[in-house]
mmCIF file of C-alpha atoms in Angstrom:
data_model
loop_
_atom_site.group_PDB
_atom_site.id
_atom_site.type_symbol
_atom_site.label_atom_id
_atom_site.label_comp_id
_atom_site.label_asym_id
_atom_site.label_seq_id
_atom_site.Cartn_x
_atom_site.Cartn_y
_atom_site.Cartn_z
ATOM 1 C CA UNK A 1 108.600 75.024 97.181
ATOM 2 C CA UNK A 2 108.868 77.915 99.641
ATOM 3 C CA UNK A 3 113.087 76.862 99.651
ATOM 4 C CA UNK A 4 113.442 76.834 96.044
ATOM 5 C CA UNK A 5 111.215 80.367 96.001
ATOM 6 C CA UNK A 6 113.310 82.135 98.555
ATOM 7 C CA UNK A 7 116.508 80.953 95.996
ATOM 8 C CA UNK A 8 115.434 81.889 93.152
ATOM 9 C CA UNK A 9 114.746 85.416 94.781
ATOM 10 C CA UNK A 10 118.119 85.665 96.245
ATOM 11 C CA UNK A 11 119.651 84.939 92.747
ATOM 12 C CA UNK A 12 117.219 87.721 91.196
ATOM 13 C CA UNK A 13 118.324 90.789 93.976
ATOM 14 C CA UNK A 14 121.916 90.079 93.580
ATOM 15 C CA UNK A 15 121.500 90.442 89.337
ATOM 16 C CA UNK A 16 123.264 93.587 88.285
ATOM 17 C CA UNK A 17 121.024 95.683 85.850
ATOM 18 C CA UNK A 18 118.930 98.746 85.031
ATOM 19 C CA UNK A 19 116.790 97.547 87.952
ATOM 20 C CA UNK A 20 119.248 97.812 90.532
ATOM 21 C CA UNK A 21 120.315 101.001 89.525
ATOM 22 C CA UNK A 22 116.723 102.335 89.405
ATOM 23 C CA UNK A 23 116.486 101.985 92.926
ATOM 24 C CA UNK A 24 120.128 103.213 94.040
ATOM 25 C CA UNK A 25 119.791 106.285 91.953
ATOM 26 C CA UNK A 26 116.504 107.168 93.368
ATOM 27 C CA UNK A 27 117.388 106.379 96.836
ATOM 28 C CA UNK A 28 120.642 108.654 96.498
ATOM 29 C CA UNK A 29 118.573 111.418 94.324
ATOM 30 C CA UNK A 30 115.436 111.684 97.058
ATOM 31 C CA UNK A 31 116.172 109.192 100.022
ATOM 32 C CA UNK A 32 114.816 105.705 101.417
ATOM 33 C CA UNK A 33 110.636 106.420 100.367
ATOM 34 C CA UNK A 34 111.436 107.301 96.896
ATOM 35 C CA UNK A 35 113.806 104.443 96.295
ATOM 36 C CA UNK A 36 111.187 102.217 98.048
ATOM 37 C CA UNK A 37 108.822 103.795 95.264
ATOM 38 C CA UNK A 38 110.851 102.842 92.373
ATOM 39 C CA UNK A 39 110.616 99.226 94.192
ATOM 40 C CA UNK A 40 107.247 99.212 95.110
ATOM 41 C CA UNK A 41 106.676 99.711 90.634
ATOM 42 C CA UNK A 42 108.680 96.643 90.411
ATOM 43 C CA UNK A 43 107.185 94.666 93.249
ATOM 44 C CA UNK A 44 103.666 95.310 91.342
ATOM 45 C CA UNK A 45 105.077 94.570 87.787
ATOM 46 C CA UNK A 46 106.090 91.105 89.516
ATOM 47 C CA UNK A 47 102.589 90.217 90.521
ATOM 48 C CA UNK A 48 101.403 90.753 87.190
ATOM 49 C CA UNK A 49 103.586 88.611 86.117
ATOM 50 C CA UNK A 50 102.463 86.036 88.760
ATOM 51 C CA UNK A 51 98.897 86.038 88.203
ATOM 52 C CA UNK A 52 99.476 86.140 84.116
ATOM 53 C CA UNK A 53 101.474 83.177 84.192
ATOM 54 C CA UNK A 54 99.168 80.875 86.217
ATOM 55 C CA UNK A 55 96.067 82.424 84.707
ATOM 56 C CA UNK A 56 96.912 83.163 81.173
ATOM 57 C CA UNK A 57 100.141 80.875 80.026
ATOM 58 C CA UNK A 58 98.863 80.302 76.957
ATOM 59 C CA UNK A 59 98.346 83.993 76.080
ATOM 60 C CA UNK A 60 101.387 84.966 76.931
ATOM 61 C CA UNK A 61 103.595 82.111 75.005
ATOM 62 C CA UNK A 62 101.244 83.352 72.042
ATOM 63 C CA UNK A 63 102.383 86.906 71.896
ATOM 64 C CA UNK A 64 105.863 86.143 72.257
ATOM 65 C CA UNK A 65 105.677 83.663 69.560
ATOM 66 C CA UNK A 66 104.580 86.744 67.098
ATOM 67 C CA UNK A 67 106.918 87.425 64.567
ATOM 68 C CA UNK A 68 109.368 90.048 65.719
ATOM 69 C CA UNK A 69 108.212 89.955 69.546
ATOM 70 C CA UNK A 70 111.475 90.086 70.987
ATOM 71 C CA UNK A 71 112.564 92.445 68.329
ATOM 72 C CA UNK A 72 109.798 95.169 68.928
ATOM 73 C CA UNK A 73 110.270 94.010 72.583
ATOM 74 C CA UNK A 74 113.934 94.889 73.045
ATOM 75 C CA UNK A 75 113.560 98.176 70.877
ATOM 76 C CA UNK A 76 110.720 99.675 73.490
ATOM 77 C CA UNK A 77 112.509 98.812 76.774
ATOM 78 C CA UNK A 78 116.012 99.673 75.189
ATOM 79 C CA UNK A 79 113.892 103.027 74.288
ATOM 80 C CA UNK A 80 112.791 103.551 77.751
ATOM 81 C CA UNK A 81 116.210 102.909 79.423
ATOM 82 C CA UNK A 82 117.872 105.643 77.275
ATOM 83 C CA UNK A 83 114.993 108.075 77.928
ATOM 84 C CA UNK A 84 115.403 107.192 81.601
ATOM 85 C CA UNK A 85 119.428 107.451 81.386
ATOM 86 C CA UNK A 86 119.575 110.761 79.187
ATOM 87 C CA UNK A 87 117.024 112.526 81.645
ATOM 88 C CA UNK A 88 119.298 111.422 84.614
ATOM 89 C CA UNK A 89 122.300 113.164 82.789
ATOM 90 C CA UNK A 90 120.618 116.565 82.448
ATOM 91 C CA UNK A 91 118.974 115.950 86.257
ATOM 92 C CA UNK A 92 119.540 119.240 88.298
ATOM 93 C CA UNK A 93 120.070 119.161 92.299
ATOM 94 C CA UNK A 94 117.268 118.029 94.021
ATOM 95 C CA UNK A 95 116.257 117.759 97.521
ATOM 96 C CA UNK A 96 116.076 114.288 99.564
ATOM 97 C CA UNK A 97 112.690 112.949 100.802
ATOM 98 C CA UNK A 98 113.386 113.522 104.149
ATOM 99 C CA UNK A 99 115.514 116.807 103.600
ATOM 100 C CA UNK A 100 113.692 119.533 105.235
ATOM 101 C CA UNK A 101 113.055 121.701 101.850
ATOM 102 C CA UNK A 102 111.285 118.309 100.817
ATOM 103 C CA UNK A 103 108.485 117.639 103.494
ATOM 104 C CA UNK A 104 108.013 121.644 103.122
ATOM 105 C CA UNK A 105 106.980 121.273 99.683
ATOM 106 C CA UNK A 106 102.673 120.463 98.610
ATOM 107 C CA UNK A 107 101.508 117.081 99.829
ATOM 108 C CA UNK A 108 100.519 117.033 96.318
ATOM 109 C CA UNK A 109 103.579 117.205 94.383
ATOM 110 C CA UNK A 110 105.373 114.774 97.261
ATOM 111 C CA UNK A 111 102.687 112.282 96.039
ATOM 112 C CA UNK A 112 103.332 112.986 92.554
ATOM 113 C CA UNK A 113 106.871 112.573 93.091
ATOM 114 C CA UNK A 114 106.422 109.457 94.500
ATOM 115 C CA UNK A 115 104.241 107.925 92.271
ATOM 116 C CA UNK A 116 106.200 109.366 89.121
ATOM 117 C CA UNK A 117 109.475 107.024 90.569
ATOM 118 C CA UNK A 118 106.556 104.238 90.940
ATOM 119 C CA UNK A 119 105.648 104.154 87.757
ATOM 120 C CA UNK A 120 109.489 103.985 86.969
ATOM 121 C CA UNK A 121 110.014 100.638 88.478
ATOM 122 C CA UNK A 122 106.557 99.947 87.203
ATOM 123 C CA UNK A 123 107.505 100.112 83.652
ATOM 124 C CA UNK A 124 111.234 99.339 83.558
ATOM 125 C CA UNK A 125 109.979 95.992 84.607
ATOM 126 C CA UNK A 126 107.306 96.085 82.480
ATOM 127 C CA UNK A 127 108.719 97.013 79.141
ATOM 128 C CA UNK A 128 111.587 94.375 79.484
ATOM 129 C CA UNK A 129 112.045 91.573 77.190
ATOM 130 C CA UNK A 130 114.080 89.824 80.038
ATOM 131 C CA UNK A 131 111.594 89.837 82.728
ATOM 132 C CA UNK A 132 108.744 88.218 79.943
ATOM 133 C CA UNK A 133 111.129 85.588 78.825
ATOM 134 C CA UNK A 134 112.087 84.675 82.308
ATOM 135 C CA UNK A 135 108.369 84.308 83.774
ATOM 136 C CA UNK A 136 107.870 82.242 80.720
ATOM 137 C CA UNK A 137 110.643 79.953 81.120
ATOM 138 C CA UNK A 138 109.909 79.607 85.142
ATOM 139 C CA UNK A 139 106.714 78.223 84.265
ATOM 140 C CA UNK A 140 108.084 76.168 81.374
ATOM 141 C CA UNK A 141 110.743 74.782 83.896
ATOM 142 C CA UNK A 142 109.303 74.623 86.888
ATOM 143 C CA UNK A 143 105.865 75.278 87.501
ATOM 144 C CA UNK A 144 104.066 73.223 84.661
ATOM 145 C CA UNK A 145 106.713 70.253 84.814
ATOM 146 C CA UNK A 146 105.895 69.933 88.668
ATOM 147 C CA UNK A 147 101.763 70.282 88.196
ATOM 148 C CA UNK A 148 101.664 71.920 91.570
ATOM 149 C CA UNK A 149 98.777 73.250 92.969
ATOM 150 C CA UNK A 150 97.767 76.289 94.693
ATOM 151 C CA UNK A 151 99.137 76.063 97.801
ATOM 152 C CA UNK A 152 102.546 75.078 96.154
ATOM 153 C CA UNK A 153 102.550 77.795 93.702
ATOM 154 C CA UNK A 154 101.509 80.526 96.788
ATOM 155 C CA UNK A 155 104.025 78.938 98.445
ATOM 156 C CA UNK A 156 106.991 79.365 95.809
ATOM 157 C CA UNK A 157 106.393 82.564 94.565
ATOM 158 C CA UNK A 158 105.587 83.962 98.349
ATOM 159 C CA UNK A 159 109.200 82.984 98.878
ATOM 160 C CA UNK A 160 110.079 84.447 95.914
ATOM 161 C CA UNK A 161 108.929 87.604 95.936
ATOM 162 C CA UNK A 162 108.519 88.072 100.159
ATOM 163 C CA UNK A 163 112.387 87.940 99.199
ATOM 164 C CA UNK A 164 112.752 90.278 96.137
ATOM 165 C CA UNK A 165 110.377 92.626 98.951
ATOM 166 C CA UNK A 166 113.094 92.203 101.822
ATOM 167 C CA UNK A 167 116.567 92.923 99.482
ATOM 168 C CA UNK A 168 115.303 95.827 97.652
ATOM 169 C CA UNK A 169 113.859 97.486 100.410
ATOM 170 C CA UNK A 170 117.457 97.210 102.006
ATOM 171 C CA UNK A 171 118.860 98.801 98.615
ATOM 172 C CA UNK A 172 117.211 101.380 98.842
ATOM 173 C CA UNK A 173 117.676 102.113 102.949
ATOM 174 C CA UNK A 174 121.808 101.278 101.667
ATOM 175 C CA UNK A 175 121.185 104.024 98.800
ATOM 176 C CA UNK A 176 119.911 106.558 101.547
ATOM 177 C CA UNK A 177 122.793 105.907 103.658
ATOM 178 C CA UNK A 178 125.060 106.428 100.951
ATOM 179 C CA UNK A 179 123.945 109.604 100.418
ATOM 180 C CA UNK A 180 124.419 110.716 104.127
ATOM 181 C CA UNK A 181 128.187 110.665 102.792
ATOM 182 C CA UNK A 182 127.902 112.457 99.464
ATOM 183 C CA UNK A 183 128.006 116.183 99.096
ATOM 184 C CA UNK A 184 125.639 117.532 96.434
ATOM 185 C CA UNK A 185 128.168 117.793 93.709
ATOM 186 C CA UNK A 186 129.001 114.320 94.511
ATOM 187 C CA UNK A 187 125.441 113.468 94.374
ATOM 188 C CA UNK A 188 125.067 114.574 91.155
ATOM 189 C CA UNK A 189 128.084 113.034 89.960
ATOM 190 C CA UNK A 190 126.530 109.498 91.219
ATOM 191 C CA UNK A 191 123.256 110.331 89.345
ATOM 192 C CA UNK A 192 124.546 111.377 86.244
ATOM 193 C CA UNK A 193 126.917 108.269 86.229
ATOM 194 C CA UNK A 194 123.819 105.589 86.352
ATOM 195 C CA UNK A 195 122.442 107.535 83.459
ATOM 196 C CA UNK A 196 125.035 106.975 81.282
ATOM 197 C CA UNK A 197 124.840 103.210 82.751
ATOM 198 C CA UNK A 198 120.907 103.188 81.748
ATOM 199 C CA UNK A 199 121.916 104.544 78.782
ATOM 200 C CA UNK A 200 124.233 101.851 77.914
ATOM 201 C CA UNK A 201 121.734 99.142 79.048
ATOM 202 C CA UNK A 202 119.726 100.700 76.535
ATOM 203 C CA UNK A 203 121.829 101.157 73.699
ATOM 204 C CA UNK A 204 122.792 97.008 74.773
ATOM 205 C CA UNK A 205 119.247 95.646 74.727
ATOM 206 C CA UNK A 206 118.320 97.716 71.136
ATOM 207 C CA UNK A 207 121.557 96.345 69.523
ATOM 208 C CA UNK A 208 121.189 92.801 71.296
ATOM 209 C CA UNK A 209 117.645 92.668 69.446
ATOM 210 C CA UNK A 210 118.605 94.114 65.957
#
């Protein structure tokens, strides 16, 4: 169980998608702690995930088996990825999170900061029609066909998600060091670039749906 958990994580980091770029973009905009934020939304999302498929299956396969679920689905996390993309392409030069100007600004608006590029990973994994279907179908393929019990279930998704933990933490220390090569036009260049990718995700996902 733990094998197969650590797998299945390995094939999740190396997925190319709005996620990934989440992380990269904040790690180049602000440096290693805010792309560790943006993770750390995910990371959280994930659990939920966990706990609501082995505590509340049944719920779950019921609201995705309203009529136009995947529909209404698709439209809000298309929504949010364009919202996300567009604001990238207007983004102005910031400072990195361990750039001097940065640690002198208010504890309070470096913990805002923080938990604004949380709540990004939070809800881009949240609000996405591919991360409910595929919790779903792990359980419908795995999980309930093998009746494991506790143990084998902490045991999978530990490996899982101990993995998903250990790859996008080193995205986002490989987005920092990135950035130790950019100059701030380049920066910006880089940022403005994954918005128009989110963008395109977006636009994607909506038209995938319609």
């Amino acid at each position: 169980m733990l094998i197969q958990g650590i797998f299945l994580g390995l094939s999740l980091s190396f997925m190319v998608g709005p996620l990934l770029f989440a992380i990269l973009q904040a790690g180049i905009e602000r440096g290693f702690r805010a792309g560790l934020a943006v993770a750390g939304g995910i990371w959280f999302s994930d659990v939920l995930y966990v706990i609501a498929v082995q505590y509340g299956m049944e719920t779950m396969a019921a609201v995705t088996a309203l009529p136009n679920f995947k529909v209404w689905a698709g439209l809000a996390g298309g929504m949010l990825l364009v919202a996300f993309g567009i604001g990238n392409l207007f983004i102005k030069k910031t400072a990195a999170s361990d750039d001097p100007r940065y640690e002198r600004a208010a504890p309070a608006r470096r913990q805002r900061s923080y938990f604004q590029y949380w709540m990004k990973g939070f809800l881009l994994n949240t609000v996405n029609p591919f991360t409910v279907f595929f919790w779903i179908g792990i359980a419908g393929a795995v999980l309930i066909p093998g009746g494991w019990g506790t143990r084998e279930l902490l045991l999978f998704f530990g490996g899982m998600l101990g993995t998903l933990v250990i790859t996008d933490t080193l995205k986002a220390y490989a987005a920092k060091r990135i950035r130790c090569f950019l100059t701030p036009r380049h920066t910006q260049w880089v940022q403005r670039s994954i918005g128009f990718i989110l963008v395109l995700f977006g636009l994607v996902l909506m038209a995938r749906v319609l």
